[in-house]
Coordinates of C-alpha atoms in Angstrom, one line a residue:
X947 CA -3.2 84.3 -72.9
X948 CA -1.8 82.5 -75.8
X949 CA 1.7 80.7 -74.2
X950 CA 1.9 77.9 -76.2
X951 CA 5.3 78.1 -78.7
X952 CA 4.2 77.4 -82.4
X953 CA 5.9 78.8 -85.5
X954 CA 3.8 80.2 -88.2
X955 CA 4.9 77.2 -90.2
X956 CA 5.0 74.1 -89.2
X957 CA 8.5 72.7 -88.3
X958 CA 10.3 69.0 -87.9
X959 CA 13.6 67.0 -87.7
X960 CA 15.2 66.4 -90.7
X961 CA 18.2 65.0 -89.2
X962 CA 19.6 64.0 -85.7
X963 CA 22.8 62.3 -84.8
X964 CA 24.5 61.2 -81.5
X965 CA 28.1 61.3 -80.5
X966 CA 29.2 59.5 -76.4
X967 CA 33.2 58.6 -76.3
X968 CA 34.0 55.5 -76.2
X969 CA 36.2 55.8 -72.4
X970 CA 34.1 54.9 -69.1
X971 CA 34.9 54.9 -65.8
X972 CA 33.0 52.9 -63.3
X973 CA 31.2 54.6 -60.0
X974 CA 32.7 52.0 -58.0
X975 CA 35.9 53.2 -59.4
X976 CA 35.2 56.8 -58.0
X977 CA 33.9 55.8 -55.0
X978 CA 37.1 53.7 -54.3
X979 CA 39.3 56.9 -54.2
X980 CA 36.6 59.0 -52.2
X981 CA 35.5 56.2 -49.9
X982 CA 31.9 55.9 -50.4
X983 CA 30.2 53.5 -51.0
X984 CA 26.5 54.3 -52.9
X985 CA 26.2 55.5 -56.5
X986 CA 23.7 57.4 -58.7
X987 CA 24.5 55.6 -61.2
X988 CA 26.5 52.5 -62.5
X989 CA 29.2 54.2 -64.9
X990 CA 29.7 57.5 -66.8
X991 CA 31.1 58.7 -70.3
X992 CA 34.9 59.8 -70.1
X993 CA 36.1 61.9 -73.5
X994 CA 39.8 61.3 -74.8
X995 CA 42.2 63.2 -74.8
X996 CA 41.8 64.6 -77.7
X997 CA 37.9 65.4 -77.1
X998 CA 36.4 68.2 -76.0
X999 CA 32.7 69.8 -76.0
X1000 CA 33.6 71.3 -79.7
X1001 CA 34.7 68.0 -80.9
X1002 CA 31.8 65.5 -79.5
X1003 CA 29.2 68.5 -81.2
X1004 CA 31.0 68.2 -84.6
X1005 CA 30.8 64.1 -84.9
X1006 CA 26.9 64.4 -83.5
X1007 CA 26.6 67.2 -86.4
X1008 CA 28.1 65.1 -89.2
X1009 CA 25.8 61.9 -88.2
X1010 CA 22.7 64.8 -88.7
X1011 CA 23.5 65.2 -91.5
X1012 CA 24.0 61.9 -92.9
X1013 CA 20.3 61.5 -92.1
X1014 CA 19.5 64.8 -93.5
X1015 CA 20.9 63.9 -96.8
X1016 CA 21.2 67.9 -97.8
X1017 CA 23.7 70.2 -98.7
X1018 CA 25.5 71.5 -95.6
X1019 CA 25.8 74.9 -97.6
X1020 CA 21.8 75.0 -97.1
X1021 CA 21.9 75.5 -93.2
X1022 CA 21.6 78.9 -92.4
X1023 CA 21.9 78.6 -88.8
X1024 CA 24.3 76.8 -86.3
X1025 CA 23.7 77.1 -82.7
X1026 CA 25.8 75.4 -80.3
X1027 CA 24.4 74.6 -76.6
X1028 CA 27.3 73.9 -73.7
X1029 CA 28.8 75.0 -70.8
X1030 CA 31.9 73.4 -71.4
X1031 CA 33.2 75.2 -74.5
X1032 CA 36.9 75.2 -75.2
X1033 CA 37.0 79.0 -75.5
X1034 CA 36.1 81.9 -73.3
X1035 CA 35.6 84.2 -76.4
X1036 CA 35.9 82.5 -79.4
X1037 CA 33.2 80.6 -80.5
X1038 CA 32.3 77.3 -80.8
X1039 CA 29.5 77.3 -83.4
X1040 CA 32.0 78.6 -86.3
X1041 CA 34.3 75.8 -85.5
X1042 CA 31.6 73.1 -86.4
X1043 CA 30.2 75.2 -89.1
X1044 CA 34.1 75.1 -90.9
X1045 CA 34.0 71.6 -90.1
X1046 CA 30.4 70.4 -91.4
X1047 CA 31.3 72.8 -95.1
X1048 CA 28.6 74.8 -93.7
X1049 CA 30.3 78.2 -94.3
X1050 CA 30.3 81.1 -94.7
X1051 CA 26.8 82.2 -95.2
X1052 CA 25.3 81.4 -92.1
X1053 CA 24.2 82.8 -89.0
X1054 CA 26.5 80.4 -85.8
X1055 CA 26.4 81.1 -82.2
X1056 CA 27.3 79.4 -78.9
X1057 CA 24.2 79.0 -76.1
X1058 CA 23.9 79.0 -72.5
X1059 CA 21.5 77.7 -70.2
X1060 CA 23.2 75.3 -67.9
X1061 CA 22.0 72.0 -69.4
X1062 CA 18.9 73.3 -71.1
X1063 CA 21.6 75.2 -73.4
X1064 CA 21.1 72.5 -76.3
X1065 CA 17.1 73.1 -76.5
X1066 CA 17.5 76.7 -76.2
X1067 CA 19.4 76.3 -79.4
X1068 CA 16.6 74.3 -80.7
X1069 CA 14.0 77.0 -79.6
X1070 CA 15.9 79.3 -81.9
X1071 CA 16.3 76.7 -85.0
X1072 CA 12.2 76.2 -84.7
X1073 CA 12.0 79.8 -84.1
X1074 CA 14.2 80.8 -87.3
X1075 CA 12.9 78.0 -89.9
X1076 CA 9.2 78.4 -88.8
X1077 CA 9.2 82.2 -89.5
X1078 CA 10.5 81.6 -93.0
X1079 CA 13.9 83.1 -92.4
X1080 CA 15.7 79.8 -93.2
X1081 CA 15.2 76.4 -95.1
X1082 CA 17.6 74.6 -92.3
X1083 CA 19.1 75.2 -88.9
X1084 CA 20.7 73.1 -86.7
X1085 CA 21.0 73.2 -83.0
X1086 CA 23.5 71.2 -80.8
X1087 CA 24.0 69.9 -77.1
X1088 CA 26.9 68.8 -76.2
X1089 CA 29.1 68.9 -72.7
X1090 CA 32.4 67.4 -71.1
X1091 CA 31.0 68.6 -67.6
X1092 CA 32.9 69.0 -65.3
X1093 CA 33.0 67.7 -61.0
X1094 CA 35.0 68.7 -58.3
X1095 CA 37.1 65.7 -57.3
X1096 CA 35.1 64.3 -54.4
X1097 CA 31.6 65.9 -55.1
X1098 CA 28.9 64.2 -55.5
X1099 CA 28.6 65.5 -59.1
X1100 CA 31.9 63.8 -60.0
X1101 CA 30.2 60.1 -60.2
X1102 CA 27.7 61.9 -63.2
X1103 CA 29.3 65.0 -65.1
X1104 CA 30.1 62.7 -68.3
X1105 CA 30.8 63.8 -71.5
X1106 CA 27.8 63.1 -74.9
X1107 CA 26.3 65.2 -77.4
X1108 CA 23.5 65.4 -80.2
X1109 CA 22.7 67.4 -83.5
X1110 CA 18.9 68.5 -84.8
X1111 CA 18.6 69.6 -88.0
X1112 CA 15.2 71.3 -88.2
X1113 CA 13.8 72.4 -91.4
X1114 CA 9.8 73.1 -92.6
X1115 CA 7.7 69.8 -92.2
X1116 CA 7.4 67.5 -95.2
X1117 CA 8.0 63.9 -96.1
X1118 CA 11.2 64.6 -95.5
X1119 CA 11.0 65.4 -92.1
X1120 CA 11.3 62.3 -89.4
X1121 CA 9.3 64.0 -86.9
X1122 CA 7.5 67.3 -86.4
X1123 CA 7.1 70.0 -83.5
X1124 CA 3.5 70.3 -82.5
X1125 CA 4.3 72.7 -80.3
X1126 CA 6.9 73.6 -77.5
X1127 CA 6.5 75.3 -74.3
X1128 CA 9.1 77.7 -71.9
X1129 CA 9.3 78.2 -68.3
X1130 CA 12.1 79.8 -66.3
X1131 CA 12.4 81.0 -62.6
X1132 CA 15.6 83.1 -60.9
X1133 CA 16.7 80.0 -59.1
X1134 CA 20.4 79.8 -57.4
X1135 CA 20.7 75.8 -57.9
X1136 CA 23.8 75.4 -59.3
X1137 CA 26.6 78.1 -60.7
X1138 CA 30.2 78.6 -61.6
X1139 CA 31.7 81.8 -61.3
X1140 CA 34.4 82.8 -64.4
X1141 CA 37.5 81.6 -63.6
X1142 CA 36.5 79.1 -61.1
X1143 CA 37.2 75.5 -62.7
X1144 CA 34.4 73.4 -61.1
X1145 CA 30.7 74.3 -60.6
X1146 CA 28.7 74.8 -57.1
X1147 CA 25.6 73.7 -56.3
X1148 CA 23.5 75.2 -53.2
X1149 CA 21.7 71.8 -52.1
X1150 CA 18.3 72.9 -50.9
X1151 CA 17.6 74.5 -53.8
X1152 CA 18.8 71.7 -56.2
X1153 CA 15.5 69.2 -56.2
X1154 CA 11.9 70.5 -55.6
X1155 CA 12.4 74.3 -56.1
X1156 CA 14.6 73.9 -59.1
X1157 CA 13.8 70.6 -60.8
X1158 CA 11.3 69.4 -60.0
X1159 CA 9.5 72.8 -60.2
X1160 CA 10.8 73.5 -63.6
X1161 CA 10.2 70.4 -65.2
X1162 CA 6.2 69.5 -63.9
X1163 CA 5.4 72.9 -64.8
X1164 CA 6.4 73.0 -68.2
X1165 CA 5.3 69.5 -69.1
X1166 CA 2.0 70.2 -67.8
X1167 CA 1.8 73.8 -69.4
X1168 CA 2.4 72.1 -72.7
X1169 CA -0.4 69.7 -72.4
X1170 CA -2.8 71.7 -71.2
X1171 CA -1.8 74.3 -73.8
X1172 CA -2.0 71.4 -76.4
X1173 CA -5.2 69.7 -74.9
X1174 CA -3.3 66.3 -74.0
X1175 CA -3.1 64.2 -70.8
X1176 CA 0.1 61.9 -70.3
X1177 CA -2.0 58.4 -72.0
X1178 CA -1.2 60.7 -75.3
X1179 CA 2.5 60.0 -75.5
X1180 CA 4.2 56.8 -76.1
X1181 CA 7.7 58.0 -75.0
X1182 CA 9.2 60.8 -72.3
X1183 CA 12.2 62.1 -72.4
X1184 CA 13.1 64.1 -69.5
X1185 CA 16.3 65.9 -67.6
X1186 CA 18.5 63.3 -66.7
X1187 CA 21.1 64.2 -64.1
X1188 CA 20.9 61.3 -62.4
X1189 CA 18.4 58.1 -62.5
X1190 CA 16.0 58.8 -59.8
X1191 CA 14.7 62.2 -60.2
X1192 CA 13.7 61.5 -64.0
X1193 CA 11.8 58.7 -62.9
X1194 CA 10.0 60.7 -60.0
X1195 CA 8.9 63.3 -62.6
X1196 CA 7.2 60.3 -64.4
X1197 CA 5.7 59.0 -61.5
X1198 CA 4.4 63.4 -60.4
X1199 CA 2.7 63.6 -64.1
X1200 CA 1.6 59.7 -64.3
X1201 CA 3.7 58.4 -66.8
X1202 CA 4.6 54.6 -66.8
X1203 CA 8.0 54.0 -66.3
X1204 CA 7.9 52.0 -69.2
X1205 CA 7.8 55.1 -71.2
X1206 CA 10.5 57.0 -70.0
X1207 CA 13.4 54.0 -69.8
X1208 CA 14.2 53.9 -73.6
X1209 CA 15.6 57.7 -73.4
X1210 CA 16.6 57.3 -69.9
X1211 CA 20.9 56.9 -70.3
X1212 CA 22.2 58.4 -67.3
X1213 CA 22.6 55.4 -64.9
X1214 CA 25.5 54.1 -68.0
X1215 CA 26.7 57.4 -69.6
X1216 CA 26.5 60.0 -67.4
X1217 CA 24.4 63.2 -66.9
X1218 CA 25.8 64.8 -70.3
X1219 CA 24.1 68.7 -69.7
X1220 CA 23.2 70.0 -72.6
X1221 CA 23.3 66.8 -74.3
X1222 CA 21.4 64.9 -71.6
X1223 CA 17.4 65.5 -73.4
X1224 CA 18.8 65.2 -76.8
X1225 CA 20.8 62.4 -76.2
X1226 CA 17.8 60.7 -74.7
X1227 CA 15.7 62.0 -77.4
X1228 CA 18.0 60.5 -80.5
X1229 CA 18.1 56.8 -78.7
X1230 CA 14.2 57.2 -78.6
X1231 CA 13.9 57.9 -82.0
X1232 CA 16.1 55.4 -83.0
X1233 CA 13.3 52.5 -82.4
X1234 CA 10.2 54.9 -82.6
X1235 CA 7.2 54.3 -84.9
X1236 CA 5.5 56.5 -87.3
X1237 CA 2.9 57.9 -85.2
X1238 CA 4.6 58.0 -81.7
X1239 CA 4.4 60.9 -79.7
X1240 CA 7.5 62.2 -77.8
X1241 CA 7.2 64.4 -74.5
X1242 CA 10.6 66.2 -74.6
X1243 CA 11.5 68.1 -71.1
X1244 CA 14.9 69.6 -70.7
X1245 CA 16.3 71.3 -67.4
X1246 CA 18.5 74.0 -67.1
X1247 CA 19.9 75.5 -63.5
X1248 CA 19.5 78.4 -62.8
X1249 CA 16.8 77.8 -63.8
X1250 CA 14.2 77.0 -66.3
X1251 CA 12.3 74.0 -69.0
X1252 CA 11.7 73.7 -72.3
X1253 CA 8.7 71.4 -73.2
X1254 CA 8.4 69.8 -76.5
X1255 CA 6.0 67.5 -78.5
X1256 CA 7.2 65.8 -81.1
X1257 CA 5.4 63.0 -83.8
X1258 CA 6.9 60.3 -85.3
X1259 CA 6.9 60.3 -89.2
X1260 CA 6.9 58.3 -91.8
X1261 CA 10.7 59.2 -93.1
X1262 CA 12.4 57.5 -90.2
X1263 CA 12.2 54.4 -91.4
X1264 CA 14.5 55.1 -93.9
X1265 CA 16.8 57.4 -92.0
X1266 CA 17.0 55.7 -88.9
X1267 CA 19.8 53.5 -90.2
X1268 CA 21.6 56.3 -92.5
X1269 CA 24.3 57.0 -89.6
X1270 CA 25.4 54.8 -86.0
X1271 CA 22.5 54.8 -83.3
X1272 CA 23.3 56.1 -80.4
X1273 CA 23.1 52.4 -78.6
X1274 CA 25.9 51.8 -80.4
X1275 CA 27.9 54.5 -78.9
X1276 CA 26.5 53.3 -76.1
X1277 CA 27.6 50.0 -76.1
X1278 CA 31.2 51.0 -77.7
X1279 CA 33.3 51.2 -74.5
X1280 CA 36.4 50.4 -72.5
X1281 CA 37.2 51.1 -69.1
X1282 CA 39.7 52.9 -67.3
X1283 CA 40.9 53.8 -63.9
X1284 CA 40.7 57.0 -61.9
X1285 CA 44.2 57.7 -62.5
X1286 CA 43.7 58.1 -66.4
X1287 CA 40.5 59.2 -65.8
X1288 CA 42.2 62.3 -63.7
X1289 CA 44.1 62.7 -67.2
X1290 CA 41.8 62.6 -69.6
X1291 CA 39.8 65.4 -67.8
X1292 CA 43.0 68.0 -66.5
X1293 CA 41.8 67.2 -62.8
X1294 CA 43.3 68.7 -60.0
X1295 CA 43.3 68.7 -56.3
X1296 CA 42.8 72.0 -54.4

């Protein structure tokens, strides 16, 4: 049985593009409030006031774009990953699609996944181009996640996003799909119930079943669908809701660390959901080579992967430096306290 994901046409990146605010608050800083005293990670991403999910997703979009170098008006698709969006009915996708000059002859949605909601937007946009039905999509991840005050998840939900624009392979493409793979299992990880304003995790579900599960099986189903062993990629990009568990998945499938630190961002932005894999993926392919070959795992609770394997082309050495890497987004930062931190993210005390 044929479970390998490939298009009828062959389908790559025309342009991607980052967006992390520039705020940060330090995990020290947290822990100082709550009283503890060990951290996941060093800092995490903090958007303004004026940011939200919608916002981040629009600047990531507009630095695609500048890659792309096309005519916004040729992007038939728009599909917006989070599960932070600003409205419970409106959607999102339209919003960016007004702002990009994208309209109105398009197809726009919003995604959800958890924080595989960005590739599941991708899926579609490979989906959508590769079958003929358009010349360009473009598929978003972006988050402002959100942590109760005191939970462990407070010291990682951060806020990031990034922006694909996929479109049939050609010299014009940076880097092309050579194939992609799905799993998903009903798996009770992590949830939030409408009108609940933080997320729930059930803890013995959260690593091995969930995961760690998820993420070894659909790396390995997409090499052995593609007849590759882990010595055949130069970069991994994987989940990243913390540091540790991306790093253990490496060492499960025999990957060198080495090989997974480039796209590896949470441990000094945050665990951005559905922007974590693309996130990762953009600051990777903002010092790739032609040639290199990107394993691309994203996680979702709930719970499920999606596997990709991308190539390195030609065109990204003259794209590359058509809009800001995401390093420097990364490096663009100033710190607050947890009292403007509170602020900046409507936190409340229950």
């Amino acid at each position: 049985m044929r479970r390998l994901l490939k298009p009828i046409k062959d389908v790559g990146i025309v342009g991607y593009g980052a967006y992390v605010p520039m705020f940060r608050i330090k995990a020290e800083e947290i822990g100082r409030v709550w009283g503890i005293s060990s951290f996941p990670i060093q800092e995490k991403s903090v958007n303004n006031l004026d940011e939200d999910a919608l916002t981040i997703g629009i600047e990531a979009a507009r630095n695609a774009l500048k890659r792309a170098q096309i005519d916004p008006k040729e992007i038939r698709a728009i599909w917006f990953g989070t599960e932070s969006k600003p409205y419970a009915v409106k959607p999102s996708a339209t919003v960016i699609a007004e702002a990009i000059g994208a309209t109105p002859e398009l197809d726009a949605a919003d995604f959800e996944f958890a924080c595989k909601a960005g590739t599941e937007a991708l899926q579609a946009s490979i989906g959508f181009v590769g079958s003929g039905m358009a010349k360009y999509a473009m598929a978003i991840g972006s988050d402002t996640a959100q942590g109760r005050p005191g939970d462990h998840l407070e010291f990682t939900a951060s806020a990031g996003g990034a922006a694909y624009i996929v479109g049939e392979k050609s010299s014009e493409t940076i880097a092309y799909f050579e194939g992609s793979y799905s799993y998903v299992t009903d798996t009770p990880d992590f949830w939030r119930r409408q009108h609940e304003h933080y997320p729930r995790h059930g803890n013995r579900f959260t690593g091995e079943p969930a995961y760690f599960h998820q993420i070894v099986s659909a790396a390995k189903g997409l090499m052995e669908e593609l007849g590759y062993s882990p010595s055949d990629f130069d970069y991994a990009v994987f989940h990243q809701p913390n540091v540790k568990f991306p790093l253990t998945v490496a060492k499960i499938l025999g990957i060198p660390k080495e090989k997974v630190l480039p796209g590896l961002l949470t441990g000094i932005i945050g665990n951005t959901y559905s922007g974590a894999t693309l996130v990762g993926v953009s600051a990777v392919l903002d010092i790739a080579k032609p040639g290199d070959r990107i394993l691309w795992v994203s996680f979702g609770s709930g719970a499920g992967s999606d596997a990709f394997s991308l190539v390195v082309q030609d065109a990204i050495e003259e794209k590359r430096d058509l809009a800001p890497k995401t390093m420097d987004y990364v490096n663009r930062k100033k710190y607050i306290d947890y009292a403007l931190y509170a602020k900046h993210r409507g936190k409340y005390i229950m």
